Coordinates of C-alpha atoms in Angstrom, one line a residue:
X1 CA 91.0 88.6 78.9
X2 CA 87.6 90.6 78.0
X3 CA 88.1 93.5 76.0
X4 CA 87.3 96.8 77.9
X5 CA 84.5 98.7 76.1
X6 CA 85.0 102.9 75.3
X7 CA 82.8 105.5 76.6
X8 CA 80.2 107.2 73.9
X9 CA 79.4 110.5 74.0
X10 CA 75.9 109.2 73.0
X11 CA 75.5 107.6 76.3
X12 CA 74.9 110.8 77.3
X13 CA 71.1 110.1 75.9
X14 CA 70.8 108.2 79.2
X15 CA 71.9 110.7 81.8
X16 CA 75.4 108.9 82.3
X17 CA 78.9 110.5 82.8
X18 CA 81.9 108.7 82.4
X19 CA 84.5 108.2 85.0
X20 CA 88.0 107.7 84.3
X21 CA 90.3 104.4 87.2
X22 CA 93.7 104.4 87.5
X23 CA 94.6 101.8 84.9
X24 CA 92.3 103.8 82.5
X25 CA 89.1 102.0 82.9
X26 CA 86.3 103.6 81.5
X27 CA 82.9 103.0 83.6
X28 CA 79.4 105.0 83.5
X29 CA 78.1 106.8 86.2
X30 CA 74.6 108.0 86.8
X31 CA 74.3 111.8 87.7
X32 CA 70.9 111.0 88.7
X33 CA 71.7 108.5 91.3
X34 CA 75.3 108.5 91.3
X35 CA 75.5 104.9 90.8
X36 CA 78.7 103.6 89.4
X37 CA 78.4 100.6 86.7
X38 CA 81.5 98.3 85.7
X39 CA 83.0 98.4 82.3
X40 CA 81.1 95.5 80.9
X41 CA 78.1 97.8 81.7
X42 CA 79.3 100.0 79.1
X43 CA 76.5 99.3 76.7
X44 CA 73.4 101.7 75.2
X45 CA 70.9 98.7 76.3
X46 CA 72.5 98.6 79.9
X47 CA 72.3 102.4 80.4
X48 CA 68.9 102.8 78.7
X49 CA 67.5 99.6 81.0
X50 CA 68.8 101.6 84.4
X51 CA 67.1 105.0 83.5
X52 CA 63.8 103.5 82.6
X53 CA 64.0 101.4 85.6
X54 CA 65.4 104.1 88.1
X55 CA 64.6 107.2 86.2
X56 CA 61.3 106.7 84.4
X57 CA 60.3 109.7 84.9
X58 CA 62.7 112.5 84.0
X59 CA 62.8 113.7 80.6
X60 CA 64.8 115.6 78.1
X61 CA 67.1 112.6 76.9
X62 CA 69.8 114.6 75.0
X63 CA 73.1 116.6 76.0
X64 CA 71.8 120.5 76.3
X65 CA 69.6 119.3 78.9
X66 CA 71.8 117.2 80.9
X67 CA 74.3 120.5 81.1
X68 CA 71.1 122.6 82.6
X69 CA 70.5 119.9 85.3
X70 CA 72.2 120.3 88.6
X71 CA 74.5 117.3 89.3
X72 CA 73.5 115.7 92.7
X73 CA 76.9 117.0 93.8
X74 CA 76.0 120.6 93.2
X75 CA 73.0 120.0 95.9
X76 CA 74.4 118.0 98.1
X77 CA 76.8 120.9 99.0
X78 CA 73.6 122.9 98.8
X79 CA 72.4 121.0 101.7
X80 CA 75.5 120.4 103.6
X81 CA 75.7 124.3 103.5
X82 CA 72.4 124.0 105.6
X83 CA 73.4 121.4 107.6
X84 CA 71.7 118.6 106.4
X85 CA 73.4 115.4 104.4
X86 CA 71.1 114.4 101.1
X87 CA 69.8 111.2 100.4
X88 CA 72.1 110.1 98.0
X89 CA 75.2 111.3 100.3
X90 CA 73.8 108.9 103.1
X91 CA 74.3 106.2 100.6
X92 CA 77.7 106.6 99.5
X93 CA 78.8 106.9 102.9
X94 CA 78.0 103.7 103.7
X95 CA 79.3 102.2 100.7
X96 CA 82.3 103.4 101.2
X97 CA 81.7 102.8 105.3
X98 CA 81.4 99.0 104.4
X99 CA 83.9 99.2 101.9
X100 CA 86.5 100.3 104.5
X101 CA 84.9 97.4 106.9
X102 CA 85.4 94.6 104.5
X103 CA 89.2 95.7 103.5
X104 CA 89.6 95.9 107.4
X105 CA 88.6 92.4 107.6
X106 CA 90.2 91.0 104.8
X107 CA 87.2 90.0 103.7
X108 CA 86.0 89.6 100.0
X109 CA 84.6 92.0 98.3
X110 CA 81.7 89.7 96.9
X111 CA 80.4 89.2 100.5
X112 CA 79.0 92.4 100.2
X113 CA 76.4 91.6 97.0
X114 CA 76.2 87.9 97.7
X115 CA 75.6 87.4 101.7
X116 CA 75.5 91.1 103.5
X117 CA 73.0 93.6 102.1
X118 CA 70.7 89.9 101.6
X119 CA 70.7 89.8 105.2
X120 CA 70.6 93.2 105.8
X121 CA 67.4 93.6 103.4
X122 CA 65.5 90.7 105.3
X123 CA 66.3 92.3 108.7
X124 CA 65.3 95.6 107.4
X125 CA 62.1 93.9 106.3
X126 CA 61.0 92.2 109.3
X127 CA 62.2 94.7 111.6
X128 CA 61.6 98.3 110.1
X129 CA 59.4 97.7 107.5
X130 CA 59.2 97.9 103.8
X131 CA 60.4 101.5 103.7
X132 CA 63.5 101.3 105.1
X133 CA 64.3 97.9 103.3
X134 CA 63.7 99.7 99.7
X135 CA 66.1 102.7 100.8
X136 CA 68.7 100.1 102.0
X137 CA 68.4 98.4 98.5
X138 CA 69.6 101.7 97.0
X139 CA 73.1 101.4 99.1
X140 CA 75.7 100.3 95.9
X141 CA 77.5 97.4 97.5
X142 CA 78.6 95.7 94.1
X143 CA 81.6 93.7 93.8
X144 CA 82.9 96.1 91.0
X145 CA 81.6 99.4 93.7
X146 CA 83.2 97.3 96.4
X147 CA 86.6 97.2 94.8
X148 CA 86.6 100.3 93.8
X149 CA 85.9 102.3 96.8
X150 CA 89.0 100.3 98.5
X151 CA 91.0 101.5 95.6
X152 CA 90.0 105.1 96.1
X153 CA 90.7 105.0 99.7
X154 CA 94.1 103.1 99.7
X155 CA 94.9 106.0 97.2
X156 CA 93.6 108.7 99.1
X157 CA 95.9 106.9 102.1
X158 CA 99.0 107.2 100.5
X159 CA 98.0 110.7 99.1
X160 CA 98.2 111.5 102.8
X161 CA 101.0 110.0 104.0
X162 CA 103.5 111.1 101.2
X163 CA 102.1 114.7 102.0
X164 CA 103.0 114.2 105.7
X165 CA 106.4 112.7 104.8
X166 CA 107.3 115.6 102.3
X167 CA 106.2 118.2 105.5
X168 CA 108.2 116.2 108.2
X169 CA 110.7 118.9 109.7
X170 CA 113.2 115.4 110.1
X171 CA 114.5 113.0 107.6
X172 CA 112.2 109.9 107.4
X173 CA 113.0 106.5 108.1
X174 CA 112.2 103.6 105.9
X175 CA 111.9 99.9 106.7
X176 CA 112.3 97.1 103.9
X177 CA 111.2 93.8 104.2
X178 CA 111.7 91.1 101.2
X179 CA 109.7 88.3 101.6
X180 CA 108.1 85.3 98.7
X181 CA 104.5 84.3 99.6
X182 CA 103.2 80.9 99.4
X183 CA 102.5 82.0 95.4
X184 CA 105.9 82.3 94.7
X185 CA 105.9 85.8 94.4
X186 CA 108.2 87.9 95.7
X187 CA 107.2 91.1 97.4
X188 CA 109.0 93.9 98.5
X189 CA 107.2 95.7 101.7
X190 CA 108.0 99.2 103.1
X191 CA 106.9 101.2 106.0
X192 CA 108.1 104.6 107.0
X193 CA 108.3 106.5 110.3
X194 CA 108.2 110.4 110.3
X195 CA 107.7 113.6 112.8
X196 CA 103.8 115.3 112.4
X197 CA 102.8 117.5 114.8
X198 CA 105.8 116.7 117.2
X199 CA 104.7 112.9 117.6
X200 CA 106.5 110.2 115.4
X201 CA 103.8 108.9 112.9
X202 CA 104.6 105.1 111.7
X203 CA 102.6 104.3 108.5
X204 CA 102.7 101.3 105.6
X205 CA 104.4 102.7 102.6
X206 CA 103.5 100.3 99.7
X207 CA 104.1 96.7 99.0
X208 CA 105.2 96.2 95.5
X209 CA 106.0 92.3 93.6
X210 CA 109.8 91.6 92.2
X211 CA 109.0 91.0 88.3
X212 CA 111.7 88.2 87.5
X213 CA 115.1 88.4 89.9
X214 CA 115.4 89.5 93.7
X215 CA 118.4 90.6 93.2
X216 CA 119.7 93.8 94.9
X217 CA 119.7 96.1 92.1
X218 CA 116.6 95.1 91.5
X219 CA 114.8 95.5 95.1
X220 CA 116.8 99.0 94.7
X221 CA 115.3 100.0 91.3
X222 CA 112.0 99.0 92.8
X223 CA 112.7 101.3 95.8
X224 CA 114.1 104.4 93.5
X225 CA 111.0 104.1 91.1
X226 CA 108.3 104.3 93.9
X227 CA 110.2 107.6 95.2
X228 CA 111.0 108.5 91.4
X229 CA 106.6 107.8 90.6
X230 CA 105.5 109.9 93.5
X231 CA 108.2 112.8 93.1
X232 CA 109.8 112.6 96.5
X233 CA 113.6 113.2 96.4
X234 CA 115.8 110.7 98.4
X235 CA 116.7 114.0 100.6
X236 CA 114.3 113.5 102.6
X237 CA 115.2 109.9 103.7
X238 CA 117.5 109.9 106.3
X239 CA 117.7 106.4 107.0
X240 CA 116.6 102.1 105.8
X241 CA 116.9 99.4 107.7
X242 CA 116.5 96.4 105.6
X243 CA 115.8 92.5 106.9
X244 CA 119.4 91.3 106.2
X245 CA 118.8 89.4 103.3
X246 CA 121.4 88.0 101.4
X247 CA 120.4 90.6 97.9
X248 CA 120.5 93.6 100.6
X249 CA 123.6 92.5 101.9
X250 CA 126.7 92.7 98.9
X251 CA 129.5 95.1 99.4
X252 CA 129.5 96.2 95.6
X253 CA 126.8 95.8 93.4
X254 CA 123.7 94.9 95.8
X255 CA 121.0 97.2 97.8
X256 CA 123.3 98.5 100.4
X257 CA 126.1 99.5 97.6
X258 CA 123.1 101.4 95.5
X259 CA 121.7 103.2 98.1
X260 CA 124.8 104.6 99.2
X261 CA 126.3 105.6 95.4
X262 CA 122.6 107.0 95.0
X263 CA 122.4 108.7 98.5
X264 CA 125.7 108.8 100.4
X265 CA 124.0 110.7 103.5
X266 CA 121.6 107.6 104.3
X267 CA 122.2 105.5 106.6
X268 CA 121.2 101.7 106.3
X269 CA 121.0 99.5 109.6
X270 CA 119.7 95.9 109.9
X271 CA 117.0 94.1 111.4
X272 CA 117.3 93.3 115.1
X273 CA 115.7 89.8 114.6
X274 CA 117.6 88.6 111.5
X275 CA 120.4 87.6 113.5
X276 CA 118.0 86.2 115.9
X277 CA 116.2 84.2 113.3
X278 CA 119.5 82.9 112.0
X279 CA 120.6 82.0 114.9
X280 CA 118.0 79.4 116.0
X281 CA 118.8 77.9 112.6
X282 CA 122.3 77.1 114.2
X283 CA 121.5 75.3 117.3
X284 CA 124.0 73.2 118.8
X285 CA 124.0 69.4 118.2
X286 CA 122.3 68.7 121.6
X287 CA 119.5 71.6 121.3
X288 CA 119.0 70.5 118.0
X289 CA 118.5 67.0 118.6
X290 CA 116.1 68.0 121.8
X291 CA 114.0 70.1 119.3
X292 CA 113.7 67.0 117.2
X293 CA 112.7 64.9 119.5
X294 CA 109.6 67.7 120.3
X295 CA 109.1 67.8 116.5
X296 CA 108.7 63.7 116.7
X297 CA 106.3 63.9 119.6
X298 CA 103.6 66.0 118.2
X299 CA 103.7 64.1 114.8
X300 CA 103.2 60.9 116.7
X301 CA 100.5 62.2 118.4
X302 CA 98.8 64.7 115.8
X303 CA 99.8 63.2 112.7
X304 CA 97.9 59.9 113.6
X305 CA 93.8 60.6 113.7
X306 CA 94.0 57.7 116.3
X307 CA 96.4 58.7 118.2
X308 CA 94.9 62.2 118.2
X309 CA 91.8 60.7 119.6
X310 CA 93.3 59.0 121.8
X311 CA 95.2 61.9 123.7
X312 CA 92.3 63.8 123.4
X313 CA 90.5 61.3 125.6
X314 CA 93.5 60.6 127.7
X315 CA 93.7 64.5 128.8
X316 CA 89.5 64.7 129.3
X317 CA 90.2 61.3 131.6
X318 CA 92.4 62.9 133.7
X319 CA 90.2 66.0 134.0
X320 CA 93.1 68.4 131.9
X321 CA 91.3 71.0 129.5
X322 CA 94.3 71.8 127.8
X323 CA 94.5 69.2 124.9
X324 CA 95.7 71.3 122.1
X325 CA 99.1 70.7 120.7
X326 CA 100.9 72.9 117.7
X327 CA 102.1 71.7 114.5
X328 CA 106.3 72.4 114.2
X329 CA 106.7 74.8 111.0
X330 CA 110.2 75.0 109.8
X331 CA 109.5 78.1 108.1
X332 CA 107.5 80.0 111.4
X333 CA 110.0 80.2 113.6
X334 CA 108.4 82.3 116.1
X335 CA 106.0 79.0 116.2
X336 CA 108.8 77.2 118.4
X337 CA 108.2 79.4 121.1
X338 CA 104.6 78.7 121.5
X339 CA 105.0 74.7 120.7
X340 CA 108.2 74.3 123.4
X341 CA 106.1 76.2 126.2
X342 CA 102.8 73.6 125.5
X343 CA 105.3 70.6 125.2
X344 CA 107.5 71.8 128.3
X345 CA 104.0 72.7 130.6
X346 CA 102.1 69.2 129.6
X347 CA 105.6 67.1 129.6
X348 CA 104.1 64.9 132.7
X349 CA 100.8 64.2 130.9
X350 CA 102.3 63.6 127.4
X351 CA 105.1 61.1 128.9
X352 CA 102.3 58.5 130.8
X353 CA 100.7 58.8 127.4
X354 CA 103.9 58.1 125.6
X355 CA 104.0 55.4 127.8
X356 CA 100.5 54.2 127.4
X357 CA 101.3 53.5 123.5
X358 CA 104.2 51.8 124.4
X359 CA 106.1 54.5 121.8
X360 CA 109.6 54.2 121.2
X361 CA 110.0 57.9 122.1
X362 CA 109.7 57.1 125.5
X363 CA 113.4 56.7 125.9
X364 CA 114.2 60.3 124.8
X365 CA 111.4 61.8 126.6
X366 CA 112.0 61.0 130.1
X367 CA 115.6 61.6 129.6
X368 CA 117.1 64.2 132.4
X369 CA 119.2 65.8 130.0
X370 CA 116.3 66.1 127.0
X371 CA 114.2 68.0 129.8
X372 CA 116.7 70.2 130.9
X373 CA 117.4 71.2 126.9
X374 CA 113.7 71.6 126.6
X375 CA 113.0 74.1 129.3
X376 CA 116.0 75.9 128.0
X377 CA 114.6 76.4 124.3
X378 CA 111.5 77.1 126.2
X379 CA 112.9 79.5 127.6
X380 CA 115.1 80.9 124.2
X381 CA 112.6 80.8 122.2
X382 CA 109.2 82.7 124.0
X383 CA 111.8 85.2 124.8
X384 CA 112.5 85.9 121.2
X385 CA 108.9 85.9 120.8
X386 CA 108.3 88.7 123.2
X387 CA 111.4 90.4 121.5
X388 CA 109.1 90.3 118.1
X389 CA 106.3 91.4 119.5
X390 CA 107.8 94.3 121.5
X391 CA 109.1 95.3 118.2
X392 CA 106.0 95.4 116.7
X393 CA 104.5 98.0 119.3
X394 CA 104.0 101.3 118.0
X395 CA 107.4 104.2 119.2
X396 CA 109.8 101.1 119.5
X397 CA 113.7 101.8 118.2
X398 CA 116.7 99.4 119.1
X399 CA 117.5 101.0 122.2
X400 CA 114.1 100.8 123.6
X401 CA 113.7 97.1 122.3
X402 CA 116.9 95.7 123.6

């Protein structure tokens, strides 16, 4: 890991300020230009190279007369006072405009430096001019400004929202959801639901990794510290619904137990679809061998790059567009849904090819009694899925949902 480098008051020398991120990173800013440098710029060659290069022409290198010059702040406001938005103001906007764009996207952040203002400098060029591609090369769009401008926006977010949720005139309501990413980390997510202005306001709370153990205590010591961090007392949460998992679960010493020795007023409900989910990991012998015998099918046909050829030719033969077949993941089971419906609506096609291959599924296939158990988990299953995703509408409660 680099060492981080320490602001100079020297550096003033070359009309730099010093700004202060959350983790207590120190990086220069112009006040000239407002430009924002990482850490690793934190050198006297660095700074002196961007104020010859930018600044070549402004002089009195030393502290007094950096005090007597007006920050570009002070006349910006100058000019917004008039009604009109300064040079420099245009381009932090839309920094911070693509910055929003690119964390909306999930994109990363070096797409900015390395592939978008490239192209946006040659279209610039050919279709403006020269002029407008040198005022579009002043727009920061570093990986380091990039990152940054995410950061103060996701703070400035929550800022909000923890205002709005200490001015609800109701108790909040929290939703937790424990999950472990393909990493191996485990994550604890939470989003809240509150009264503003007389409409109910549902926001993303945090998202926050479980160190070492996912036990209870220790999703509710996560939990506590967030509220503990941010000064919001547990008076104002009225209510957690948690995703069943077995840590939330325990009568004594686990989240449930915790909440209600730390808060006896809230009160803690369950996930709709947890039962629903474990449920369809308890099908009946029959059901379960049907849904084997879909999960056979498909890696017959997909996991063979022959045999994959071959139905894709069968289905363009018989002049049927729909050719695409889904993977079976254990872990998605929301995926079922979406696999039984393709399986049940293409079973006529999929059995002559069956029997084109002369595949010893064709047995189970064409069986009566597998395609009656297949248009019932059909049937199960995309009607759990349009449970999910009416759950995931915004206003939705367990009344409305059921």
């Amino acid at each position: 890991m680099s060492k981080k480098r320490k602001w100079d008051d020297d550096y003033v020398r070359y009309w730099f300020t010093c700004t202060t991120e959350v983790d207590g990173t120190q990086r220069p800013q112009c006040v000239l230009c407002n430009s924002i440098f990482s850490n690793a710029d934190l050198r006297p060659s660095k700074l002196s190279d961007h104020f010859n290069r930018q600044h070549g022409g402004v002089g009195g290198h030393d502290l007094n007369s950096l005090k007597h010059t007006p920050a570009p702040s002070d006349q910006s406001e100058t000019l917004k006072a008039f009604g009109v938005a300064s040079h420099e103001d245009a381009l932090l906007q839309a920094s911070y405009q693509f910055a929003y764009l690119c964390a909306k996207e999930k994109n990363p952040h070096t797409i900015a430096e390395k592939l978008v203002k490239p192209c946006a400098l040659e279209i610039a060029q050919i279709v403006l001019g020269p002029d407008a591609q040198k005022k579009l090369q002043q727009v920061p769009l570093s990986d380091d400004v990039i990152h940054s401008r995410i950061d103060e926006m996701s703070q400035d977010i929550l800022q909000q929202v923890l205002e709005d949720i200490q001015a609800s005139p109701l108790k909040v309501g929290i939703q937790l959801a424990e999950t472990t990413d393909m990493g191996d980390c485990s994550q604890l997510m939470a989003f809240v639901r509150y009264i503003k202005e007389r409409e109910i306001i549902e926001e993303f709370l945090f998202c926050e990794p479980l160190q070492l153990t996912m036990k209870g205590k220790d999703v509710f010591n996560l939990f506590r510290d967030f509220f503990l961090k941010h000064k919001i007392a547990f008076d104002v949460c009225g209510s957690v619904c948690t995703d069943g998992a077995s840590s939330m679960l325990g009568a004594n010493s686990e989240f449930v137990a915790c909440v209600k020795k730390e808060a006896p007023h809230i009160v803690i409900t369950h996930c709709l679809l947890n039962p629903h989910e474990l449920v369809t990991k308890t099908l009946p012998t029959k059901l379960r061998e049907a849904l084997f015998t879909v999960v056979r099918v498909i890696n017959f046909i997909k996991g063979r790059a022959p045999n994959h050829r071959l139905f894709q030719a069968f289905f363009e033969e018989i002049g049927i567009e729909y050719s695409v077949l889904l993977f079976h993941t254990e872990m998605r089971w929301l995926s079922r849904g979406q696999i039984l419906t393709h399986i049940f609506e293409m079973y006529e096609e999929i059995n002559q090819f069956l029997h084109h291959q002369s595949s010893n599924l064709v047995d189970g296939f064409e069986n009566k009694e597998f395609k009656v158990h297949l248009a019932y988990l059909a049937d199960l299953f995309k009607h759990l899925n349009e449970l999910s995703a009416s759950m995931q509408r915004t206003g939705m409660n367990t009344v409305s949902a059921r």
